[in-house]
Coordinates of C-alpha atoms and ligand atoms in Angstrom, one line a residue:
M1 CA -0.1 0.1 0.0
A2 CA 1.1 3.1 -0.7
G3 CA 2.2 5.9 3.1
M4 CA -0.2 8.0 4.2
E5 CA -0.4 11.7 4.7
V6 CA -1.1 13.0 8.1
L7 CA -1.5 15.7 9.6
V8 CA -0.7 16.4 12.8
V9 CA -2.7 19.2 14.9
G10 CA 0.0 21.2 18.0
S11 CA 2.6 22.7 18.7
G12 CA 4.4 21.7 21.4
G13 CA 7.3 18.7 22.1
R14 CA 4.6 16.0 22.3
E15 CA 3.5 17.4 18.7
H16 CA 7.3 16.9 17.7
A17 CA 7.3 13.5 19.0
L18 CA 4.2 12.3 17.2
A19 CA 5.5 13.9 14.0
L20 CA 9.4 12.3 14.2
G21 CA 7.2 8.5 15.9
L22 CA 5.4 9.3 12.5
S23 CA 7.9 10.2 10.2
Q24 CA 9.6 7.4 10.9
S25 CA 6.7 4.6 10.4
D26 CA 6.8 3.2 7.5
S27 CA 3.1 2.9 6.6
V28 CA 3.5 6.9 6.3
S29 CA 5.1 8.4 3.3
S30 CA 4.3 12.3 4.7
V31 CA 3.8 14.3 8.0
H32 CA 2.2 18.0 8.0
C33 CA 2.0 19.5 11.4
T34 CA -0.2 22.9 12.2
P35 CA 1.1 24.5 13.5
G36 CA 3.9 22.9 14.2
N37 CA 7.8 24.0 16.0
A38 CA 10.8 24.4 15.0
G39 CA 11.0 20.6 15.6
T40 CA 8.2 19.3 13.5
S41 CA 9.7 21.5 10.9
M42 CA 12.7 19.4 10.3
V43 CA 10.4 16.1 9.7
A44 CA 7.0 17.6 8.2
T45 CA 5.7 20.2 6.8
N46 CA 4.0 23.1 8.7
H47 CA 1.6 24.7 8.1
G48 CA 0.2 28.3 9.5
I49 CA -3.4 26.9 10.9
L50 CA -3.6 27.8 14.6
V51 CA -5.0 24.8 16.7
S52 CA -8.0 27.9 17.9
D53 CA -9.4 27.6 13.9
I54 CA -11.4 23.9 13.9
E55 CA -12.6 24.4 10.7
G56 CA -9.4 25.5 9.3
I57 CA -8.6 22.1 10.8
V58 CA -10.3 20.5 8.6
S59 CA -10.0 22.3 5.3
L60 CA -6.5 22.1 5.6
A61 CA -7.7 17.6 6.1
K62 CA -9.2 18.5 3.2
Q63 CA -7.6 19.8 1.0
L64 CA -4.0 18.0 1.6
M65 CA -6.4 14.7 1.1
V66 CA -4.9 13.0 4.6
S67 CA -5.6 9.7 5.9
L68 CA -5.5 10.6 9.5
V69 CA -5.5 13.1 12.0
V70 CA -3.5 13.6 14.8
V71 CA -5.0 15.7 17.8
G72 CA -2.2 16.3 19.9
P73 CA -3.3 19.0 22.5
E74 CA -7.2 19.0 24.8
A75 CA -8.4 22.3 22.9
P76 CA -8.8 21.4 19.7
L77 CA -10.9 18.0 21.4
V78 CA -13.2 19.7 23.7
N79 CA -14.3 22.0 21.0
G80 CA -15.5 19.6 18.4
L81 CA -12.6 19.1 15.9
S82 CA -13.0 15.0 15.9
D83 CA -16.8 15.8 15.5
R84 CA -16.3 18.0 12.5
L85 CA -13.2 16.1 11.0
R86 CA -15.8 12.6 11.2
Q87 CA -18.1 14.7 9.6
E88 CA -16.0 14.5 6.4
S89 CA -15.6 11.3 6.8
I90 CA -11.6 11.9 8.1
P91 CA -10.1 9.4 10.9
S92 CA -9.1 11.7 14.0
F93 CA -6.8 10.1 16.6
G94 CA -8.7 11.3 19.7
P95 CA -12.1 11.8 20.8
H96 CA -15.2 13.8 20.3
S97 CA -16.4 16.4 22.2
E98 CA -18.5 14.4 24.1
G99 CA -15.4 11.8 25.4
A100 CA -13.2 15.1 26.0
L101 CA -15.6 16.8 28.6
L102 CA -13.3 13.9 30.6
E103 CA -9.9 16.6 31.0
G104 CA -12.8 19.3 29.9
S105 CA -15.1 19.0 32.3
K106 CA -13.2 17.6 36.1
T107 CA -16.9 17.4 37.8
Y108 CA -17.8 16.1 34.3
A109 CA -15.1 13.1 35.1
K110 CA -15.2 12.4 39.0
T111 CA -19.2 12.3 38.7
I112 CA -18.9 9.3 35.7
M113 CA -16.2 7.8 38.5
E114 CA -18.4 7.8 40.8
S115 CA -20.8 6.0 38.5
L116 CA -18.7 3.8 37.4
G117 CA -17.0 3.2 41.3
V118 CA -13.6 3.8 40.1
P119 CA -11.2 4.7 42.5
T120 CA -10.8 8.1 43.0
G121 CA -10.7 11.8 45.9
R122 CA -14.4 12.4 47.4
F123 CA -14.6 16.3 46.2
E124 CA -17.2 19.1 46.3
R125 CA -18.0 22.0 44.2
I126 CA -17.6 25.3 46.1
D127 CA -20.1 28.3 44.4
E128 CA -20.4 30.8 47.5
I129 CA -17.5 32.6 49.3
D130 CA -19.5 31.9 52.5
S131 CA -19.1 28.2 52.3
I132 CA -15.5 28.2 52.1
E133 CA -15.2 27.5 55.7
A134 CA -17.3 24.9 55.7
S135 CA -15.7 23.4 53.6
L136 CA -11.9 23.6 54.5
E137 CA -13.6 22.1 57.7
S138 CA -14.6 19.3 56.1
F139 CA -11.4 18.2 53.7
E140 CA -8.5 17.5 56.4
P141 CA -5.0 19.3 54.9
P142 CA -3.5 19.5 52.5
W143 CA -6.0 21.1 50.7
V144 CA -6.4 19.7 47.0
I145 CA -8.2 23.4 45.0
K146 CA -8.8 22.9 41.2
R147 CA -10.4 25.6 38.8
D148 CA -12.9 23.5 36.7
V149 CA -10.7 25.1 33.2
L150 CA -8.1 24.1 31.3
A151 CA -5.0 24.8 32.7
G152 CA -2.4 22.7 31.9
G153 CA -1.8 21.0 35.1
K154 CA -1.4 24.7 36.1
G155 CA -5.0 24.9 37.8
V156 CA -4.1 23.6 40.6
T157 CA -3.1 24.6 44.6
V158 CA -2.2 22.0 47.5
T159 CA -1.5 23.5 50.6
S160 CA -1.6 23.3 54.1
S161 CA -1.4 26.6 54.4
R162 CA -5.4 26.9 55.4
K163 CA -5.1 30.9 54.4
D164 CA -3.7 30.0 50.9
A165 CA -6.4 27.3 50.5
H166 CA -8.6 30.0 51.8
E167 CA -7.1 32.2 48.9
A168 CA -7.4 30.0 46.1
L169 CA -11.0 28.9 47.0
R170 CA -12.1 32.3 46.9
N171 CA -10.0 33.4 43.8
G172 CA -11.4 30.3 42.3
V173 CA -15.5 31.3 43.0
E174 CA -14.6 34.5 42.1
T175 CA -13.0 34.3 38.5
D176 CA -14.7 31.1 37.5
G177 CA -18.2 31.6 39.8
F178 CA -17.0 28.1 41.1
V179 CA -14.2 25.7 42.3
L180 CA -13.5 22.4 43.2
M181 CA -12.1 20.8 47.0
E182 CA -11.0 17.8 46.5
E183 CA -10.0 14.7 49.1
H184 CA -5.8 14.4 49.0
L185 CA -4.5 11.6 47.3
S186 CA -0.8 10.2 49.0
G187 CA 1.2 8.2 47.4
E188 CA 3.7 8.8 44.3
E189 CA 2.0 9.6 41.0
A190 CA 2.5 8.2 37.7
S191 CA 1.0 8.1 33.4
V192 CA -0.7 5.4 31.8
L193 CA -1.3 6.4 28.6
V194 CA -4.7 4.1 27.2
I195 CA -4.9 4.2 22.9
M196 CA -8.5 3.0 22.8
D197 CA -11.6 2.8 21.3
E198 CA -15.3 0.7 20.4
S199 CA -13.1 -3.0 19.4
G200 CA -10.4 -3.2 22.0
Y201 CA -7.4 -1.3 23.9
V202 CA -4.0 -1.1 24.2
M203 CA -2.5 0.4 27.7
L204 CA 1.6 1.3 26.8
P205 CA 4.0 1.5 29.1
A206 CA 4.0 3.4 32.1
S207 CA 5.6 6.8 32.4
Q208 CA 6.3 9.3 34.6
D209 CA 6.1 13.1 34.7
H210 CA 7.2 16.1 37.5
K211 CA 5.1 18.3 37.9
R212 CA 7.1 20.6 40.2
V213 CA 8.8 23.2 38.9
G214 CA 11.9 21.9 40.9
N215 CA 13.9 20.1 42.2
N216 CA 12.5 17.6 45.3
D217 CA 9.1 18.4 44.2
E218 CA 9.2 21.6 45.5
G219 CA 7.7 24.8 44.0
P220 CA 4.7 25.5 41.6
N221 CA 2.9 23.2 39.8
T222 CA 3.8 23.4 35.7
G223 CA 2.5 21.1 32.9
G224 CA 5.5 19.2 32.7
M225 CA 9.3 18.7 33.8
G226 CA 10.6 16.3 32.5
A227 CA 9.5 12.2 32.5
Y228 CA 10.3 8.7 32.3
A229 CA 9.5 4.9 30.7
P230 CA 8.4 2.4 31.7
A231 CA 8.1 3.7 35.6
P232 CA 8.2 0.7 37.6
V233 CA 6.2 2.0 40.1
V234 CA 4.0 0.5 37.6
T235 CA 4.7 -2.7 39.6
P236 CA 2.4 -5.6 37.4
S237 CA 0.6 -5.4 40.8
V238 CA -0.3 -2.3 39.9
L239 CA -0.9 -2.3 36.7
A240 CA -3.1 -5.8 36.8
R241 CA -5.2 -2.6 39.0
T242 CA -5.1 -0.3 37.1
R243 CA -6.7 -2.9 34.5
E244 CA -9.1 -3.7 36.2
E245 CA -10.4 -0.5 38.5
I246 CA -9.9 1.7 36.0
V247 CA -9.8 1.2 32.5
E248 CA -12.0 -1.7 32.0
P249 CA -14.7 0.4 33.7
M250 CA -13.8 3.3 31.5
H251 CA -13.2 1.3 28.5
H252 CA -16.9 -0.3 29.8
H253 CA -18.2 3.1 29.3
L254 CA -16.8 4.3 26.5
R255 CA -16.9 2.2 24.0
N256 CA -20.7 2.2 24.9
S257 CA -21.2 5.8 24.0
E258 CA -23.5 7.2 21.7
I259 CA -20.5 8.0 20.0
P260 CA -17.5 5.7 21.1
Y261 CA -14.6 7.0 22.1
R262 CA -11.1 6.9 19.4
G263 CA -8.0 8.2 21.2
C264 CA -5.5 8.2 24.1
L265 CA -7.2 7.9 27.6
Y266 CA -3.9 9.1 29.9
V267 CA -4.9 7.6 33.4
G268 CA -3.3 10.4 36.4
L269 CA -2.9 7.8 39.0
M270 CA -2.3 8.1 42.5
I271 CA -0.9 5.3 44.3
D272 CA -1.1 4.5 47.7
E273 CA 1.8 3.0 49.7
D274 CA -0.4 -0.6 49.5
G275 CA -0.3 -0.5 46.0
A276 CA -3.7 0.7 45.4
P277 CA -4.3 3.2 42.3
S278 CA -6.7 6.3 42.4
V279 CA -7.4 8.3 39.3
V280 CA -5.8 12.3 40.2
E281 CA -7.2 13.4 36.5
F282 CA -8.1 11.9 33.0
N283 CA -6.6 13.8 30.6
V284 CA -8.2 13.0 26.6
R285 CA -4.7 13.3 24.6
L286 CA -1.0 12.2 25.2
G287 CA 0.6 13.3 27.7
D288 CA 3.7 16.2 27.2
P289 CA 6.5 15.1 28.4
E290 CA 4.8 11.3 28.4
A291 CA 4.7 11.5 24.6
Q292 CA 8.4 12.1 24.6
V293 CA 9.4 9.0 26.2
T294 CA 6.4 6.5 25.5
I295 CA 6.1 7.5 21.7
P296 CA 9.6 5.9 20.9
L297 CA 8.7 3.0 22.6
F298 CA 6.7 1.5 20.1
Q299 CA 7.9 -1.5 18.7
S300 CA 5.1 -1.2 16.3
D301 CA 4.3 1.1 13.5
L302 CA 3.3 4.0 15.0
G303 CA 0.4 5.1 12.1
L304 CA -0.5 2.4 11.8
V305 CA -1.9 2.0 15.3
L306 CA -3.0 5.6 15.9
L307 CA -4.9 4.7 12.0
A308 CA -6.9 1.8 13.6
A309 CA -8.1 3.3 17.1
A310 CA -9.4 6.3 14.7
Q311 CA -11.4 3.9 12.7
G312 CA -11.9 1.9 15.6
N313 CA -10.1 -1.2 14.4
L314 CA -7.4 -0.9 16.9
A315 CA -8.7 -5.0 18.5
D316 CA -7.0 -6.1 15.1
I317 CA -3.6 -5.1 15.8
D318 CA -1.0 -6.1 18.0
V319 CA 0.7 -3.5 19.4
E320 CA 4.1 -4.2 20.8
F321 CA 7.0 -2.5 22.3
K322 CA 11.1 -1.9 22.1
K323 CA 12.5 -3.7 25.7
V324 CA 14.5 0.1 26.5
H325 CA 14.0 3.2 29.0
A326 CA 13.8 6.9 28.0
A327 CA 14.1 9.7 29.5
T328 CA 13.3 13.4 28.6
V329 CA 14.5 16.5 30.5
V330 CA 12.6 19.6 30.4
L331 CA 14.2 23.5 30.1
A332 CA 11.9 25.4 30.2
S333 CA 12.0 29.4 29.9
E334 CA 13.2 32.3 32.3
G335 CA 9.6 32.8 34.6
Y336 CA 8.1 29.7 34.2
P337 CA 5.4 28.5 35.1
G338 CA 5.1 31.9 35.0
D339 CA 5.0 35.2 32.8
V340 CA 8.3 34.2 31.0
F341 CA 10.9 35.5 28.8
S342 CA 10.2 34.8 25.4
G343 CA 12.1 35.5 22.0
R344 CA 16.4 34.3 23.2
L345 CA 19.1 32.7 20.9
I346 CA 18.4 29.1 21.8
E347 CA 22.0 27.2 21.3
G348 CA 23.9 24.0 21.1
W349 CA 20.2 22.6 21.0
D350 CA 21.0 20.6 17.7
A351 CA 23.5 18.2 19.1
T352 CA 22.9 14.9 19.5
I353 CA 24.2 11.7 20.5
E354 CA 24.4 7.8 18.7
E355 CA 26.7 5.6 21.5
G356 CA 25.8 1.7 20.5
Q357 CA 21.9 1.7 21.5
V358 CA 22.2 4.5 23.1
L359 CA 20.2 7.4 21.4
G360 CA 19.7 11.4 22.9
F361 CA 18.5 13.6 21.0
V362 CA 16.1 17.4 21.6
H363 CA 12.4 17.4 21.0
L364 CA 11.6 21.0 20.9
A365 CA 8.2 22.9 21.5
G366 CA 8.8 26.8 22.8
A367 CA 11.1 27.0 19.9
N368 CA 10.9 28.5 15.9
R369 CA 13.5 29.3 13.6
K370 CA 13.5 32.4 12.2
D371 CA 15.5 33.2 8.4
S372 CA 18.7 34.1 9.3
G373 CA 18.2 30.1 10.8
E374 CA 18.5 31.0 14.3
L375 CA 16.3 29.3 17.6
I376 CA 14.4 31.5 19.3
S377 CA 12.5 30.6 22.9
T378 CA 8.2 31.5 22.1
G379 CA 7.1 29.6 25.5
G380 CA 7.3 27.9 28.7
R381 CA 8.7 25.2 28.3
V382 CA 11.3 25.5 24.8
L383 CA 12.6 22.3 24.5
S384 CA 13.5 18.3 26.4
A385 CA 16.0 16.0 25.8
T386 CA 15.8 12.3 25.8
G387 CA 17.2 9.6 25.9
I388 CA 16.6 6.5 24.9
A389 CA 18.9 3.6 26.1
P390 CA 19.1 -0.1 27.2
T391 CA 18.8 1.1 31.5
L392 CA 17.0 4.5 32.4
G393 CA 20.7 6.0 34.1
E394 CA 22.3 5.5 30.7
A395 CA 19.1 6.9 29.0
L396 CA 19.4 9.8 32.5
E397 CA 22.8 10.4 31.3
A398 CA 22.6 10.5 27.5
S399 CA 19.6 13.9 28.5
Y400 CA 22.0 15.3 30.8
Q401 CA 24.9 15.0 28.3
I402 CA 22.8 17.1 25.9
I403 CA 21.1 19.8 28.6
G404 CA 24.3 20.7 30.0
G405 CA 25.5 21.8 26.6
I406 CA 22.0 23.8 25.7
E407 CA 22.4 28.2 26.6
L408 CA 19.3 29.6 26.2
E409 CA 19.5 33.1 28.8
G410 CA 17.6 32.4 32.1
S411 CA 16.7 29.0 31.2
H412 CA 16.3 25.9 33.9
Y413 CA 15.7 22.2 34.0
R414 CA 15.4 19.9 36.8
E415 CA 18.3 18.2 37.8
D416 CA 16.9 15.3 39.2
I417 CA 14.7 13.7 36.9
G418 CA 13.3 9.6 37.3
F419 CA 15.0 10.2 40.9
R420 CA 12.5 8.3 42.1
A421 CA 13.7 4.9 39.9
L422 CA 16.8 4.7 40.8
P423 CA 18.7 3.0 43.2
Ligands
AMP1 P1 -4.3 18.1 38.3 O1 -4.4 19.2 36.6 O2 -5.6 17.4 38.7 O3 -3.6 16.7 36.8 O4 -3.2 18.1 39.4 C1 -2.1 18.7 38.7 C2 -1.5 17.9 40.2 O5 -1.3 18.7 40.9 C3 -1.7 16.7 39.8 O6 -0.2 16.0 39.4 C4 -0.8 15.8 41.2 O7 0.1 15.9 41.7 C5 -1.5 17.0 42.5 N1 -2.9 16.5 42.7 C6 -3.7 17.2 41.8 N2 -5.2 15.9 42.7 C7 -5.0 15.5 43.4 C8 -5.2 15.2 45.0 N3 -6.2 15.1 45.1 N4 -4.6 14.4 45.6 C9 -2.5 14.9 45.7 N5 -2.3 15.6 45.1 C10 -2.8 15.6 43.8
LIG2 N1 2.0 15.7 31.4 C1 1.5 16.6 32.2 C2 0.4 16.4 31.2 O1 0.0 16.2 29.4 O2 -1.2 16.9 31.0

């Protein structure tokens, strides 16, 4: 069969990883990306349509006559991109807008989980400033406060300070009209990405993100500062419980929905001391930076797997993964996760490592090329340095060797990615 043309939607490190993985798939002849970044431009043709322009993306997909659209971020899914593509008979990897509510509305996700008996923390919705104190009483500290908006992982406050908790609750009510308080879950976090359609599902090797900005998990939450896979905290027994208690009931529910779910369900887990998994959050897409460490693990042809899920044929194919380890370390702009300094020159980003079975290279994210060829920072998370190797230690070493050679004024990265999995 002639290779397919695929369109990837988005502009982060995840989309660079997707475009790279697809460009290496035998089933794919060419990759397009919109709007893409400097990284995707090295393996795909970038187009100028922004992710907010749903009709523009549909027109582009028709004009390019692509066989598959792979949607990276959540916002276009919540805004109905997959619904529109399917109306035009274009296979789309990514759920329809109702499925996307699992990420778009935490209240919706919690209600579904409660109705299915999927383990997750108790929650309460707070609409009035006057009820804040009573709600603070009804939960133990540390308090977990979440705005029910798409906030890229930054709409959550976890604090043991009653004053800060009160303030976060009040800000939420004042800004959005309501806010959620949730039972604090303790343990270790992991991400299990599940590719699913109505015919079946495939759990990708578990990964672990590092959400806090600083070493030792200090400082505010971010979109993610680094990741590795496979994550040993997801032991065979944790994996079995995750499958039985979370993935099976969710798949049963989603496959029987009026419009079946076709895409990735990202299960954000908290695993307690006894190995019991609970859901911290669902996302309706691959994680970023989790994608950068799971896509390179595909042994099977990525294009065929994503196409199968987009067409509802996933059960017909075998999906296999390489027995290697991957790590990625995010380089963030000065100021991230707050207001960032952009437009700065990035140097040394194009170094690679290829020594035996050890690979190292950069996934670009908030970075664009000037006409002169110079690479300039354009966002909070600028790039991540990725290592692939027979052991996690070697993968991390490759990542750190690459990131250590990159210069970007004021930038910062975590020096302890993978610490939970190392001896
Ligand atoms: P979310 O946006 O729901 O993914 O939350 C972002 C991060 O906040 C999570 O990855 C956790 O580190 C933390 N978090 C969220 N909910 C809880 C919870 N119920 N208990 C403990 N930590 C949480
Ligand atoms: N890395 C967390 C996320 O993609 O939501």
